[in-house]
Structure formats: structure tokens, C-alpha cells
Amino acid sequence: MEREDKKSIALTGFMGVGKTSIGQALAKKTGRQLIDIDAEIEKAHELPVPEIFRKYGEEYFREKEKVMIQSYSQEKKKVLSLGGGAFLQPEVREICMASCYVIHLELSWDKWVDRCEQLIETRPVLQGKSLDEMKTLFHAREKIYQEYHLKINTDHLSIDEAADEIIQLL
């Protein structure tokens, strides 16, 4: 990735598609710093995301998320792992599209279902939902991820393969 332009890379996609894992590999391979937005919010509040949702509500969380993304997206040579709902906010989409290389990590529903059991506890938006409700949310969210510079389908890629593909395409 020898580019004069050192824009940060923002990874988007549904919960559990691998944004943080792929982001870690991508950051390591490119010498960039990974910024996991959810982890940064947790650090700032000294609470896990589900507890922030319970204590302050989703609207509060989304505002904190937006402010943090606005700040980090202006920095150079970062890999930003955005929360699955970050792109629900038009301002976040606009900021990221203007300031970063937005890479949408796509995973099919069938592959996602294989992972969903280990996601529920840490994803407040999934808690208490049936599989049908999760499927509706999965497909509804697909529409918000349609603004990107690159899209990578990760169904048959390892973490390292996905990172390598992003590097090749950039």
C-alpha cells in the first residue's frame, strides 16, 4: 500500500462479519493502527457496550459513536472497525465516505447464522430476538452498507486472506 494518500480505512458490515479480526490483520500487515470504535467507547465509559445500551440507551450510544468516528476518521493511516449499526447514521456514512476508504465486509446469511450463537451476549441489538427477527434485521441493515469504496465477500476467506484481498484492491 505505497500510496501518497494515507487516508484511514473504515471497515463496515453487519455484527459479527469480522470487522475487528480482519481489521487487526489489516493493521498489522500495513503498519497502521487499529481503532475498534466499540472498544474505544467501552474504554471511555469503563463499561461493556451492552451495559452502555442498558444504562444510557441506544440513542446515547449512537451519539458517542458518531463523535468518536468523526474524530478518528480525520486521522491518517488508521484502520477503523465500525460497529454494525454505525452506518445507520447518515452523518457517519458521509464522514467516512469523504475521509476514509470505506470497505464493506459482506457475509452471507447462512455463514452469519453459523456465528450468531457466540455474538448474542455481546450484541445488545440481537438480545431477545428470534432467528427470524435477526434475519429481518440482517437484511434491513444490508441497505445501509451500500455506500462503500470496496466490497469484499468474506464467506470463503480466512482473516488473513480477507486482509490480503483488501491490500491488493487498494
Short mmCIF file of C-alpha atoms in Angstrom, two decimals:
data_model
loop_
_atom_site.label_atom_id
_atom_site.label_comp_id
_atom_site.label_asym_id
_atom_site.label_seq_id
_atom_site.Cartn_x
_atom_site.Cartn_y
_atom_site.Cartn_z
CA MET A 1 0.00 0.00 0.00
CA GLU A 2 2.53 2.55 -1.12
CA ARG A 3 0.22 5.48 -1.65
CA GLU A 4 0.80 9.15 -1.18
CA ASP A 5 -2.72 9.30 0.15
CA LYS A 6 -2.69 7.91 3.69
CA LYS A 7 -6.43 8.01 4.35
CA SER A 8 -7.69 5.79 7.09
CA ILE A 9 -9.59 2.63 6.16
CA ALA A 10 -13.08 2.17 7.65
CA LEU A 11 -14.47 -1.36 7.80
CA THR A 12 -18.26 -1.67 7.74
CA GLY A 13 -20.64 -4.59 7.81
CA PHE A 14 -23.14 -6.42 9.96
CA MET A 15 -22.35 -7.51 13.52
CA GLY A 16 -20.01 -10.47 13.58
CA VAL A 17 -18.76 -10.32 9.98
CA GLY A 18 -15.17 -9.97 11.18
CA LYS A 19 -14.51 -6.23 11.11
CA THR A 20 -12.29 -6.28 14.19
CA SER A 21 -10.49 -9.55 13.38
CA ILE A 22 -9.86 -8.58 9.76
CA GLY A 23 -9.03 -5.05 10.92
CA GLN A 24 -6.34 -6.41 13.27
CA ALA A 25 -4.76 -8.41 10.45
CA LEU A 26 -5.01 -5.48 8.03
CA ALA A 27 -3.46 -3.07 10.53
CA LYS A 28 -0.58 -5.45 11.21
CA LYS A 29 0.09 -6.09 7.51
CA THR A 30 0.01 -2.37 6.61
CA GLY A 31 1.70 -0.87 9.65
CA ARG A 32 -1.45 1.02 10.58
CA GLN A 33 -3.10 1.33 13.96
CA LEU A 34 -6.44 -0.43 14.53
CA ILE A 35 -9.13 1.64 16.20
CA ASP A 36 -12.09 -0.50 17.27
CA ILE A 37 -14.80 2.11 17.80
CA ASP A 38 -16.88 -0.07 20.15
CA ALA A 39 -13.78 -0.86 22.25
CA GLU A 40 -12.91 2.85 22.42
CA ILE A 41 -16.42 3.68 23.64
CA GLU A 42 -16.17 0.89 26.23
CA LYS A 43 -12.82 2.26 27.40
CA ALA A 44 -14.17 5.81 27.70
CA HIS A 45 -17.17 4.63 29.75
CA GLU A 46 -15.44 1.78 31.59
CA LEU A 47 -18.45 -0.36 30.66
CA PRO A 48 -19.14 -3.00 28.00
CA VAL A 49 -21.39 -1.97 25.10
CA PRO A 50 -24.43 -3.97 26.32
CA GLU A 51 -24.21 -2.18 29.69
CA ILE A 52 -23.93 1.23 27.97
CA PHE A 53 -27.08 0.38 26.00
CA ARG A 54 -28.92 -0.67 29.19
CA LYS A 55 -27.76 2.27 31.28
CA TYR A 56 -27.92 5.12 28.74
CA GLY A 57 -29.88 3.80 25.75
CA GLU A 58 -29.09 3.26 22.09
CA GLU A 59 -29.54 6.93 21.13
CA TYR A 60 -26.84 7.97 23.63
CA PHE A 61 -24.52 5.23 22.34
CA ARG A 62 -25.05 6.27 18.69
CA GLU A 63 -24.17 9.87 19.53
CA LYS A 64 -20.94 8.82 21.26
CA GLU A 65 -20.18 6.52 18.33
CA LYS A 66 -20.70 9.37 15.83
CA VAL A 67 -18.43 11.77 17.72
CA MET A 68 -15.68 9.16 18.01
CA ILE A 69 -15.91 8.24 14.30
CA GLN A 70 -15.83 11.93 13.34
CA SER A 71 -12.62 12.33 15.30
CA TYR A 72 -10.80 9.17 14.21
CA SER A 73 -11.82 9.39 10.55
CA GLN A 74 -9.80 12.60 10.23
CA GLU A 75 -6.61 10.83 11.31
CA LYS A 76 -4.23 9.28 8.80
CA LYS A 77 -3.12 5.66 8.48
CA LYS A 78 -5.68 4.07 10.81
CA VAL A 79 -7.91 1.06 10.35
CA LEU A 80 -11.30 1.82 11.87
CA SER A 81 -13.53 -1.07 12.84
CA LEU A 82 -17.01 0.43 12.96
CA GLY A 83 -19.85 -1.05 14.94
CA GLY A 84 -22.50 -2.85 12.90
CA GLY A 85 -25.02 -0.04 13.45
CA ALA A 86 -22.70 2.93 12.88
CA PHE A 87 -23.80 3.37 9.26
CA LEU A 88 -27.42 3.76 10.41
CA GLN A 89 -26.45 7.40 10.87
CA PRO A 90 -26.28 9.34 7.59
CA GLU A 91 -23.68 11.69 9.09
CA VAL A 92 -21.38 8.76 9.84
CA ARG A 93 -21.73 7.46 6.28
CA GLU A 94 -20.97 10.91 4.85
CA ILE A 95 -17.95 11.46 7.11
CA CYS A 96 -16.49 8.04 6.36
CA MET A 97 -17.08 8.22 2.61
CA ALA A 98 -15.40 11.63 2.45
CA SER A 99 -12.49 10.96 4.81
CA CYS A 100 -11.70 7.23 4.60
CA TYR A 101 -11.57 4.27 2.26
CA VAL A 102 -14.80 2.52 3.21
CA ILE A 103 -14.61 -1.23 2.82
CA HIS A 104 -17.80 -3.20 3.27
CA LEU A 105 -17.22 -6.70 4.60
CA GLU A 106 -20.05 -8.83 3.32
CA LEU A 107 -21.04 -12.21 4.74
CA SER A 108 -23.98 -14.32 3.57
CA TRP A 109 -26.87 -15.01 5.94
CA ASP A 110 -26.04 -18.74 6.03
CA LYS A 111 -22.45 -18.07 7.06
CA TRP A 112 -23.57 -15.49 9.59
CA VAL A 113 -26.03 -17.91 11.21
CA ASP A 114 -23.08 -20.22 11.90
CA ARG A 115 -21.59 -17.44 14.05
CA CYS A 116 -24.67 -15.93 15.68
CA GLU A 117 -24.68 -18.01 18.88
CA GLN A 118 -21.35 -16.56 20.01
CA LEU A 119 -22.46 -12.99 19.15
CA ILE A 120 -25.71 -12.61 21.07
CA GLU A 121 -24.26 -11.96 24.53
CA THR A 122 -22.13 -9.02 23.38
CA ARG A 123 -24.56 -7.52 20.85
CA PRO A 124 -27.45 -5.78 22.61
CA VAL A 125 -29.35 -5.31 19.34
CA LEU A 126 -29.59 -9.12 19.00
CA GLN A 127 -30.62 -9.90 22.56
CA GLY A 128 -34.12 -11.30 22.93
CA LYS A 129 -34.59 -11.68 19.16
CA SER A 130 -35.69 -14.83 17.37
CA LEU A 131 -33.71 -16.10 14.39
CA ASP A 132 -36.43 -14.73 12.08
CA GLU A 133 -36.13 -11.29 13.71
CA MET A 134 -32.35 -11.45 13.33
CA LYS A 135 -32.75 -12.35 9.67
CA THR A 136 -35.05 -9.36 9.13
CA LEU A 137 -32.50 -7.09 10.83
CA PHE A 138 -29.65 -8.63 8.81
CA HIS A 139 -31.40 -7.92 5.50
CA ALA A 140 -32.64 -4.48 6.57
CA ARG A 141 -29.11 -3.47 7.52
CA GLU A 142 -27.74 -4.62 4.15
CA LYS A 143 -29.25 -1.46 2.66
CA ILE A 144 -27.25 0.85 4.93
CA TYR A 145 -23.97 -0.76 3.90
CA GLN A 146 -24.40 0.09 0.22
CA GLU A 147 -22.17 3.15 0.40
CA TYR A 148 -18.56 2.00 0.14
CA HIS A 149 -15.43 2.24 -1.96
CA LEU A 150 -14.76 -1.52 -1.97
CA LYS A 151 -16.78 -4.60 -1.06
CA ILE A 152 -15.23 -7.90 -0.01
CA ASN A 153 -17.28 -11.06 0.39
CA THR A 154 -15.71 -12.98 3.26
CA ASP A 155 -17.78 -16.18 3.03
CA HIS A 156 -14.81 -18.31 1.94
CA LEU A 157 -11.89 -16.19 3.12
CA SER A 158 -9.78 -16.58 6.23
CA ILE A 159 -8.98 -13.45 8.23
CA ASP A 160 -5.56 -13.16 6.57
CA GLU A 161 -6.98 -13.81 3.09
CA ALA A 162 -9.56 -11.04 3.57
CA ALA A 163 -6.86 -8.62 4.75
CA ASP A 164 -4.65 -9.56 1.79
CA GLU A 165 -7.50 -9.04 -0.65
CA ILE A 166 -8.15 -5.56 0.76
CA ILE A 167 -4.47 -4.69 0.41
CA GLN A 168 -4.42 -5.93 -3.20
CA LEU A 169 -7.54 -3.95 -4.10
CA LEU A 170 -6.28 -0.74 -2.53
#
